[in-house]
Short mmCIF file of C-alpha atoms and ligand atoms in Angstrom, two decimals:
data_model
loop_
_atom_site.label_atom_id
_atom_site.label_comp_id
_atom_site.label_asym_id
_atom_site.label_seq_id
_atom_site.Cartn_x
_atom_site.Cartn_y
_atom_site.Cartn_z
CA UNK F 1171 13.96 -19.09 -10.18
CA UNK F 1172 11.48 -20.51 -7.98
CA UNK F 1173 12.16 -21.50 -4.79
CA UNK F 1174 9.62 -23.68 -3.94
CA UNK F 1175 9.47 -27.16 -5.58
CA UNK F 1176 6.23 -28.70 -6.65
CA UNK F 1177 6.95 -31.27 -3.67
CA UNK F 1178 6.83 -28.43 -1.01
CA UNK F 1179 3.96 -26.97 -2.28
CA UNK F 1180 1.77 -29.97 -2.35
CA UNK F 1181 2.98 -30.45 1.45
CA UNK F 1182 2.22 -26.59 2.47
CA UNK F 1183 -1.28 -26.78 0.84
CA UNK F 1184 -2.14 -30.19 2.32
CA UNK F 1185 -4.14 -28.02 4.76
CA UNK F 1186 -5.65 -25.95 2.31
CA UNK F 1187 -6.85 -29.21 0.25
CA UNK F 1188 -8.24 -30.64 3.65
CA UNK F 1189 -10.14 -27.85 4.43
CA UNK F 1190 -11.75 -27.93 0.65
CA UNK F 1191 -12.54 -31.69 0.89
CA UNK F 1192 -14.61 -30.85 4.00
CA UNK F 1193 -16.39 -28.24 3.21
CA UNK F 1194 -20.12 -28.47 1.74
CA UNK F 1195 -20.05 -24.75 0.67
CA UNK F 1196 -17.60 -24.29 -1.85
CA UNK F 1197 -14.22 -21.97 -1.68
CA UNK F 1198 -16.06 -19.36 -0.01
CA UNK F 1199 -16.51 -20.99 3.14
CA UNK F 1200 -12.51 -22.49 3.30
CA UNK F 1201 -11.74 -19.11 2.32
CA UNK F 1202 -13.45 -17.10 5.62
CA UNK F 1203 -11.82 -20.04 7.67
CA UNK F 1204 -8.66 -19.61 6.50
CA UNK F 1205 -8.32 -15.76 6.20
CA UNK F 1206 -8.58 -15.56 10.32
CA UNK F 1207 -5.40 -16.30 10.63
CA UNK F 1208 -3.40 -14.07 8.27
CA UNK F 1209 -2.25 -10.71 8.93
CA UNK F 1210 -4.65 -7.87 8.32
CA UNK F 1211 -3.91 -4.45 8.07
CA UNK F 1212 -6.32 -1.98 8.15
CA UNK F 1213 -7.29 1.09 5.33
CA UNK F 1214 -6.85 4.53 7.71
CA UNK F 1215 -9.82 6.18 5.69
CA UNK F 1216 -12.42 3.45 6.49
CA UNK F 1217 -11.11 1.37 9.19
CA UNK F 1218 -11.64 -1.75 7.27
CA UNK F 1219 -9.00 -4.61 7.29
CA UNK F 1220 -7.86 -6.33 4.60
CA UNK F 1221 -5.32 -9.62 4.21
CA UNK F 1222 -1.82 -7.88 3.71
CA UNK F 1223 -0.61 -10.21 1.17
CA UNK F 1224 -2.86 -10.00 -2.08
CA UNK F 1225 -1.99 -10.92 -5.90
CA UNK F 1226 -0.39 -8.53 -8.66
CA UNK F 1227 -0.83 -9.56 -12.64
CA UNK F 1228 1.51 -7.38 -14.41
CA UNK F 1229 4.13 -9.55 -15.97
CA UNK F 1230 2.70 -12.39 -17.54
CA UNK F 1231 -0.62 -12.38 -16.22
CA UNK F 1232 -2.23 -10.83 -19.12
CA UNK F 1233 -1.02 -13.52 -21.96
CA UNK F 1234 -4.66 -15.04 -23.24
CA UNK F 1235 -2.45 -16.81 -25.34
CA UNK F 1236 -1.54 -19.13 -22.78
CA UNK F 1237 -2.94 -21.77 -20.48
CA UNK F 1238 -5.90 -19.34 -18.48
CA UNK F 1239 -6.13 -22.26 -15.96
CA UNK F 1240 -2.45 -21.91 -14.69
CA UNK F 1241 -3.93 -18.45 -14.03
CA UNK F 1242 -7.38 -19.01 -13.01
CA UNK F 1243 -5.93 -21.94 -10.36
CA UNK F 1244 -3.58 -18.93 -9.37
CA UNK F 1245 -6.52 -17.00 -8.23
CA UNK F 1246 -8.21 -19.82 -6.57
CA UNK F 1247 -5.02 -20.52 -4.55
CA UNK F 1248 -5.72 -17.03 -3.08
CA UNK F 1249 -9.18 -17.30 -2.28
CA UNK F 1250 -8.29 -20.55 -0.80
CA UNK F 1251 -5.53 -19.04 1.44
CA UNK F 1252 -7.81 -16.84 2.81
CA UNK F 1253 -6.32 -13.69 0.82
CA UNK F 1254 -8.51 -11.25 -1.29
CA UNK F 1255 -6.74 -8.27 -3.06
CA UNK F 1256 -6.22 -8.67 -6.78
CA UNK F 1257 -4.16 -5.75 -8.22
CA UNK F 1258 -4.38 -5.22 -12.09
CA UNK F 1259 -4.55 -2.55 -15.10
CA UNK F 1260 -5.78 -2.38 -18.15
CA UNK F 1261 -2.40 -2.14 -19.71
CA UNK F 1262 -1.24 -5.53 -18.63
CA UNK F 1263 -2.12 -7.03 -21.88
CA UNK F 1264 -4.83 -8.98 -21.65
CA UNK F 1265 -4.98 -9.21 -17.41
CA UNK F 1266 -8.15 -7.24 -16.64
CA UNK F 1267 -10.19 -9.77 -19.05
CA UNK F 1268 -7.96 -13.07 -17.54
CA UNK F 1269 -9.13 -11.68 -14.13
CA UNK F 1270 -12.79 -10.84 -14.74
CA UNK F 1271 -13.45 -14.48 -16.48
CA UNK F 1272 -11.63 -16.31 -13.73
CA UNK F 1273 -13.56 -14.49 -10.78
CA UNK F 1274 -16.94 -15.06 -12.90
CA UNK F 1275 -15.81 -18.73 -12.93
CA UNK F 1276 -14.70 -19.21 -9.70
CA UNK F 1277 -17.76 -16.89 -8.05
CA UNK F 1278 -15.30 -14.93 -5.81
CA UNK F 1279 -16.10 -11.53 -7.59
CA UNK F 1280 -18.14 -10.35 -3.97
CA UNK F 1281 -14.83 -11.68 -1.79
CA UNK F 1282 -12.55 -10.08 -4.09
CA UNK F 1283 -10.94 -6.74 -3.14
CA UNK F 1284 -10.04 -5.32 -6.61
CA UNK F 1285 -7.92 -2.76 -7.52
CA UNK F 1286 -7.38 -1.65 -11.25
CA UNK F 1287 -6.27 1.61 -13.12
CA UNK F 1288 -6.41 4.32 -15.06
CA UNK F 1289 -3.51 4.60 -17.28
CA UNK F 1290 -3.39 6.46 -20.65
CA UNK F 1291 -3.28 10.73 -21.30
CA UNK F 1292 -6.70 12.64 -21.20
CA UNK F 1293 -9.50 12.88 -19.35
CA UNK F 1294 -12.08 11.41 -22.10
CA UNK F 1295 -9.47 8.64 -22.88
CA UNK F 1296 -9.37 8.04 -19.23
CA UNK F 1297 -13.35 7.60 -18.86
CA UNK F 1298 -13.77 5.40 -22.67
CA UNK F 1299 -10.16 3.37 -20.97
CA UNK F 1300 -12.22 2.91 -17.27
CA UNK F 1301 -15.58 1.65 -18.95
CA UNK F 1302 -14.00 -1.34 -21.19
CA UNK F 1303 -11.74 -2.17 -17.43
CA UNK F 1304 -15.87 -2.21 -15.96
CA UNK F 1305 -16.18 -4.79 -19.17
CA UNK F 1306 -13.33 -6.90 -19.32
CA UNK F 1307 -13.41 -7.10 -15.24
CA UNK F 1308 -17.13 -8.30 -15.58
CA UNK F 1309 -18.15 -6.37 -12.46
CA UNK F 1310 -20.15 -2.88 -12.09
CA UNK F 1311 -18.02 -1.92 -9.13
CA UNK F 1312 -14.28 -1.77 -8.33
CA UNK F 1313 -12.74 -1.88 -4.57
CA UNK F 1314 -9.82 0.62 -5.22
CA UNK F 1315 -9.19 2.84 -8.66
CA UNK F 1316 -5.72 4.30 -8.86
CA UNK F 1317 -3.83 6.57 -11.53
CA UNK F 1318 -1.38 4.96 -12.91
CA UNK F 1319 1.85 6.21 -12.47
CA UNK F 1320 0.89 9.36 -11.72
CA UNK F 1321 -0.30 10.04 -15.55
CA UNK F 1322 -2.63 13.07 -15.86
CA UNK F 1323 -3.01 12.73 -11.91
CA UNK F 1324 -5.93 15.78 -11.84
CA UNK F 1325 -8.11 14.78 -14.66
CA UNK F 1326 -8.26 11.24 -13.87
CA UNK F 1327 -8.28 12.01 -9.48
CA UNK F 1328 -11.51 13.74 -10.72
CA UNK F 1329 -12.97 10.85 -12.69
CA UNK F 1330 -12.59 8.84 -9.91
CA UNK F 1331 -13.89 10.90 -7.81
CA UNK F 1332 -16.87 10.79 -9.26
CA UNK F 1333 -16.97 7.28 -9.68
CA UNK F 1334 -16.91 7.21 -5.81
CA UNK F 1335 -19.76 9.23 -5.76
CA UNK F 1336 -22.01 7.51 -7.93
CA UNK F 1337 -20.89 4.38 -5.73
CA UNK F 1338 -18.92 2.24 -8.39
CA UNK F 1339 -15.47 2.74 -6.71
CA UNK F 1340 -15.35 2.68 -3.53
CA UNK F 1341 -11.59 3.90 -3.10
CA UNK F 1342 -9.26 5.91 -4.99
CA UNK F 1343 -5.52 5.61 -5.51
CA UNK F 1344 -2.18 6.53 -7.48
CA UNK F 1345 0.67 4.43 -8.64
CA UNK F 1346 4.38 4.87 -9.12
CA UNK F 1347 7.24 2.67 -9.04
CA UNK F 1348 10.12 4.91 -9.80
CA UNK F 1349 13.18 6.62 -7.55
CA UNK F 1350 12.16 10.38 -9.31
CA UNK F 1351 8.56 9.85 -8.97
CA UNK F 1352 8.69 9.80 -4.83
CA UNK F 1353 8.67 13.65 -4.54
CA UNK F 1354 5.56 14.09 -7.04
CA UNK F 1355 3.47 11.06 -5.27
CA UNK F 1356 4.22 13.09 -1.83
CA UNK F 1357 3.08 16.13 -3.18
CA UNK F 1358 -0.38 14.30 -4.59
CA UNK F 1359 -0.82 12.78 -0.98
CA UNK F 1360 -0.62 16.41 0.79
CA UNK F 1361 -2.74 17.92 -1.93
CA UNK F 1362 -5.72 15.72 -2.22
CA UNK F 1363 -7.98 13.37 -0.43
CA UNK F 1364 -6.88 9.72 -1.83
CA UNK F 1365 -7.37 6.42 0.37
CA UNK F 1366 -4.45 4.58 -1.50
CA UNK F 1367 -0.74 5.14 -2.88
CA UNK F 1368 0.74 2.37 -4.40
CA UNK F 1369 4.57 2.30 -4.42
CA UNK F 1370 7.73 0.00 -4.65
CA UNK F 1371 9.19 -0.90 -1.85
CA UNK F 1372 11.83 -4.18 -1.13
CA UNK F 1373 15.35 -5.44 -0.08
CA UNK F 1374 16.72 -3.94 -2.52
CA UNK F 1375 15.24 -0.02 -2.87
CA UNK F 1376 13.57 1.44 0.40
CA UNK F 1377 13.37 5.18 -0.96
CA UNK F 1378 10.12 5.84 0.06
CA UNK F 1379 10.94 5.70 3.51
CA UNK F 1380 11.99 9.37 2.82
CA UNK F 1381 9.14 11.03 1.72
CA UNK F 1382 6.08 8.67 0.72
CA UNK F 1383 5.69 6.70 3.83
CA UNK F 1384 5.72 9.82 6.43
CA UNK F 1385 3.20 11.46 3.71
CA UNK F 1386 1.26 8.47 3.80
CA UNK F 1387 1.46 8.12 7.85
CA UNK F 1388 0.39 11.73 8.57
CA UNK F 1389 -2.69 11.69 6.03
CA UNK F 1390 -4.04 8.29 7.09
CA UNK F 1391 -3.37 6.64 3.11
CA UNK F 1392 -3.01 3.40 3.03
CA UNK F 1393 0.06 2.17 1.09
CA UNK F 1394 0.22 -0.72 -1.40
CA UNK F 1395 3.51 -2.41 -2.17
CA UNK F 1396 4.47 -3.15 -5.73
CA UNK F 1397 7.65 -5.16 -7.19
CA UNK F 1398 8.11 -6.81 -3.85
CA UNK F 1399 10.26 -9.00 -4.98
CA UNK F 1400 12.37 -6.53 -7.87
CA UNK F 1401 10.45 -7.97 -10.32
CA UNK F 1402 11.62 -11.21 -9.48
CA UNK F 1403 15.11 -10.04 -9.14
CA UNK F 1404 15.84 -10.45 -5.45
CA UNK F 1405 15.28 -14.81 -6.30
CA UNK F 1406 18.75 -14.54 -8.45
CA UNK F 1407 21.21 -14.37 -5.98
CA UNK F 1408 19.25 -16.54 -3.31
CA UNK F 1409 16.93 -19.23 -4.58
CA UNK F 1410 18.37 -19.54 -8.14
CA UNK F 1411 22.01 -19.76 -6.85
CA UNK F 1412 20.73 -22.71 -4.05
CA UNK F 1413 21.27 -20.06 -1.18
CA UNK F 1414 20.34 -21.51 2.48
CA UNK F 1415 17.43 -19.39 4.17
CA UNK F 1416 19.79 -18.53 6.89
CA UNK F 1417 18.93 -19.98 10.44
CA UNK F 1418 18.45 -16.69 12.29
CA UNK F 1419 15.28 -15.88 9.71
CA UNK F 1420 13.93 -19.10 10.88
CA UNK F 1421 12.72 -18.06 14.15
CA UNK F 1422 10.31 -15.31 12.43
CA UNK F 1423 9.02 -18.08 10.81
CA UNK F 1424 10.65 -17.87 7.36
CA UNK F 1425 10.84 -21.03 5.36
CA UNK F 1426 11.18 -19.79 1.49
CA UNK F 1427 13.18 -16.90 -0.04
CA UNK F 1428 9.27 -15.37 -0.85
CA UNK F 1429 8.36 -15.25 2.86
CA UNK F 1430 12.35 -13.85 2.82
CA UNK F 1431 11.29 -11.06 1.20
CA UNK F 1432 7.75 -10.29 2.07
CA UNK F 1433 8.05 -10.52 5.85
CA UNK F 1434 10.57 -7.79 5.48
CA UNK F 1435 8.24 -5.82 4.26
CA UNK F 1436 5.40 -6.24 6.09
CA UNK F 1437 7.94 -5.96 9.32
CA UNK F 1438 7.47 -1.95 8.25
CA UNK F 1439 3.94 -0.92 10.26
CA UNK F 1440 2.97 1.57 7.60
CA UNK F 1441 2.62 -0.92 4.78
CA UNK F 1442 -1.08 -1.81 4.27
CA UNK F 1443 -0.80 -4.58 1.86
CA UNK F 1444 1.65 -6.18 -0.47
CA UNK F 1445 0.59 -7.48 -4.32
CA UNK F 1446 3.44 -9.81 -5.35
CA UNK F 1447 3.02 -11.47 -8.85
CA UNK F 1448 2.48 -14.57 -9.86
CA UNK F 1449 1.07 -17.24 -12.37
CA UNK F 1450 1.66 -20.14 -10.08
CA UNK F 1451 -0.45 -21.32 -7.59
CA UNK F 1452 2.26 -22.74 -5.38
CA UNK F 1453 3.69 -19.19 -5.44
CA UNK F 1454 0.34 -17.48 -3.81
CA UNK F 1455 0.16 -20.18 -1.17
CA UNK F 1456 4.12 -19.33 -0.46
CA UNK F 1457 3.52 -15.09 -0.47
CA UNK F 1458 0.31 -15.42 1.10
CA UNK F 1459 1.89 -18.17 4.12
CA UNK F 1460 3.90 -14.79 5.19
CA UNK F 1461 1.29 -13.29 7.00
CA UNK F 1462 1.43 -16.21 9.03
CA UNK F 1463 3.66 -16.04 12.49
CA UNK F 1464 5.89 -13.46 14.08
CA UNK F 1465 7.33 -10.19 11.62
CA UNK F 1466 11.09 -9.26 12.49
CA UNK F 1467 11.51 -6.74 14.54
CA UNK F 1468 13.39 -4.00 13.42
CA UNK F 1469 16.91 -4.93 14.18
CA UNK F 1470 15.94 -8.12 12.04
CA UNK F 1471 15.21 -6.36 9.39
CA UNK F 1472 18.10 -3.85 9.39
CA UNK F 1473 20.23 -7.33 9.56
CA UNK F 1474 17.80 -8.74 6.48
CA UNK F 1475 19.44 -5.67 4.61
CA UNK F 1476 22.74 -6.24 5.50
CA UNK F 1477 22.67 -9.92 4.33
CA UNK F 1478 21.24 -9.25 0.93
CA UNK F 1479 23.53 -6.04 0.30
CA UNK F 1480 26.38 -8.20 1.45
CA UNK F 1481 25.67 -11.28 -1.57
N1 NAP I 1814 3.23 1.49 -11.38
C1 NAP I 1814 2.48 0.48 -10.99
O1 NAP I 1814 1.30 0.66 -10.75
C2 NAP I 1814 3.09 -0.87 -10.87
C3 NAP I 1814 4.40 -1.12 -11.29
C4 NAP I 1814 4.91 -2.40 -11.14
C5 NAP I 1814 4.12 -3.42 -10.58
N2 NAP I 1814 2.83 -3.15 -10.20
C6 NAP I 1814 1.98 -4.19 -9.56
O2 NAP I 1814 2.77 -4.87 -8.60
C7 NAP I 1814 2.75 -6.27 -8.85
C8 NAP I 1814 4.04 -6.93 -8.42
O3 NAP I 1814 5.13 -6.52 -9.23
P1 NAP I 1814 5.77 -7.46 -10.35
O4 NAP I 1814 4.85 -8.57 -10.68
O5 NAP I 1814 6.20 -6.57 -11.46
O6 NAP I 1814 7.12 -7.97 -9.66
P2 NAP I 1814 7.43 -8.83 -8.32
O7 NAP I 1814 6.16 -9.14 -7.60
O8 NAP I 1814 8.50 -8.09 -7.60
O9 NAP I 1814 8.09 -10.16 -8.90
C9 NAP I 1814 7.36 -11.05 -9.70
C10 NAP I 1814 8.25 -12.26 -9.99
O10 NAP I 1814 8.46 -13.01 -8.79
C11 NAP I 1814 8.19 -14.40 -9.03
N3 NAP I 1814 7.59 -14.94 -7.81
C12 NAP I 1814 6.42 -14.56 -7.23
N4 NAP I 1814 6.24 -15.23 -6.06
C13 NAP I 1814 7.30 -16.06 -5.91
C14 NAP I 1814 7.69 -16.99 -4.91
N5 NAP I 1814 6.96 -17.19 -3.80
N6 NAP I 1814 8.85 -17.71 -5.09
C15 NAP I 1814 9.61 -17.50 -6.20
N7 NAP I 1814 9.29 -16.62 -7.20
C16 NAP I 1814 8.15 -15.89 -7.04
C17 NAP I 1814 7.26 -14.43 -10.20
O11 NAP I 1814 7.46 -15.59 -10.96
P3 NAP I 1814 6.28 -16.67 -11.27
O12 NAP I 1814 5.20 -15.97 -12.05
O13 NAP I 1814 6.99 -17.72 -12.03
O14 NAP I 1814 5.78 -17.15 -9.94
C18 NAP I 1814 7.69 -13.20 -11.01
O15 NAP I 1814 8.75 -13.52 -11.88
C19 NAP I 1814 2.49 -6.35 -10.35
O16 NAP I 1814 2.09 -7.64 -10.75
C20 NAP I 1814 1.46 -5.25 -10.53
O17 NAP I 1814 0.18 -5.72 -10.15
C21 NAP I 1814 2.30 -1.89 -10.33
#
């Protein structure tokens, strides 16, 4: 379903592969080059910015099975785009330990903003769960640690609290991706002190414009956005059924169905950062190219609706 030949993406990272050949410092230097001219959005809690277009490993991430260098060269590609936030979980199979080996190998780990989870019931469960993520992500501190969709919210909110305060996380978070879990997500915003909700948001659901997003807005959390894409979804009717990228997108600088989609998204000024998945390399450099050049404005984007409800 991709929408991006192997052609294109050689062409759109000619740059990128420029930039490498020159440089006598490694991916670290290309990568600090590059990331001035994304998009940055900035966490209300700290004031620090961050690239708005980062990586998520859920689907088939997490398969040690297959090849780890389709993945590894995934990871690179974002580095060498000039994006930083990995999003994973210790329930995406084997993901955490795909991630942690790839950033040892590459040496990113210290330009990485990571963001895993705590996702299974108890409090104990939750703590033994968190210490083989600190493993399998080779690392002794994590960027962001989030409850996973909102399971045992108060026992793990206070794990990672104190995680905070012994200085191995250095922000805290909950997940969701569900319709009926908008309400409850609210509530945990108003109720506690949390840097991060992560949430679904796309072309085709925008339901936590109701409740999450003014939360969000009035208690300075920043908001991640999951499933950007509907899992993959949204590339059916467009990319996989040869669908132009209508001319009128073009002027907001969209030339793939991914920048399509993402732009949308980041055209909303509450949305901190996005974490689309991937295992392809030519994939990042597409999502992450989206933070480059104007966002629609919001009659754009109400006209972005009407053209994918209308396919
Ligand atoms: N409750 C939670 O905490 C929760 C729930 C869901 C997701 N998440 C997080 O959010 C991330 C994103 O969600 P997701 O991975 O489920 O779904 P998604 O990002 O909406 O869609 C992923 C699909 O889009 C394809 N894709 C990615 N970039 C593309 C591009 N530029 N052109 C064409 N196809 C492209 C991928 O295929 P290829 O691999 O072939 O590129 C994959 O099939 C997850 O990976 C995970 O980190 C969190």
């Amino acid at each position: 379903m991709s929408d991006l030949t192997r052609k294109e993406f050689l062409k759109l990272s000619s740059a990128a592969a420029a930039a490498g050949a020159m440089a006598s410092t490694g991916l670290g230097s290309v990568a600090r080059a590059k990331s001035s001219d994304l998009l940055h959005r900035k966490i209300h809690s700290t004031g620090e910015m961050i690239p708005a277009v980062g990586l998520g490993t859920a689907m088939t991430f997490g398969d040690l099975s297959e090849d780890f260098n389709q993945r590894k060269n995934a990871i690179a590609a974002l580095f060498r785009e000039g994006a930083t936030v990995i999003d994973t979980s210790p329930t995406y199979s084997d993901a955490e330990q795909v991630v942690g080996r790839a950033l040892d190998e590459l040496g990113m780990r210290d330009q990485c903003f990571l963001a895993t989870k705590i996702s299974i019931q108890g409090k104990q469960a939750g703590i033994d769960q968190n210490n083989k993520s600190f493993e399998d992500l080779r690392t002794n501190k994590m960027e962001l640690l989030q409850v996973h969709n909102l399971r045992d919210t108060e026992a793990h909110l206070d794990t990672i609290n104190g995680l905070r305060d012994e200085d191995k996380v250095k922000y805290v978070g909950i997940t969701h991706f569900r319709d009926s879990q908008n309400e409850e997500a609210a509530k945990v915003i108003e109720n506690n002190k949390i840097d991060f909700i992560q949430c679904h948001y796309n072309l085709l659901n925008q339901s936590i414009e109701n409740r999450v997003l003014p939360a969000a807005r009035e208690h300075g959390v920043a908001v991640m956005v999951n499933v950007p894409f509907a899992r993959g979804r949204l590339f059916g009717p467009t990319a996989g059924a040869g669908l132009d990228i209508p001319e009128w997108a073009k002027d907001f600088g969209v030339d793939s169905w991914g920048k399509f989609f993402l732009k949308y998204i980041l055209g909303h000024e509450d949305v901190t950062v996005i974490i689309p998945g991937t295992i392809n390399d030519y994939h990042v450099v597409d999502n992450v190219g989206a933070l480059r050049g104007r966002l629609p404005s919001q009659a754009e984007r109400k006209r972005m609706v009407d053209f994918i409800t209308n396919l």
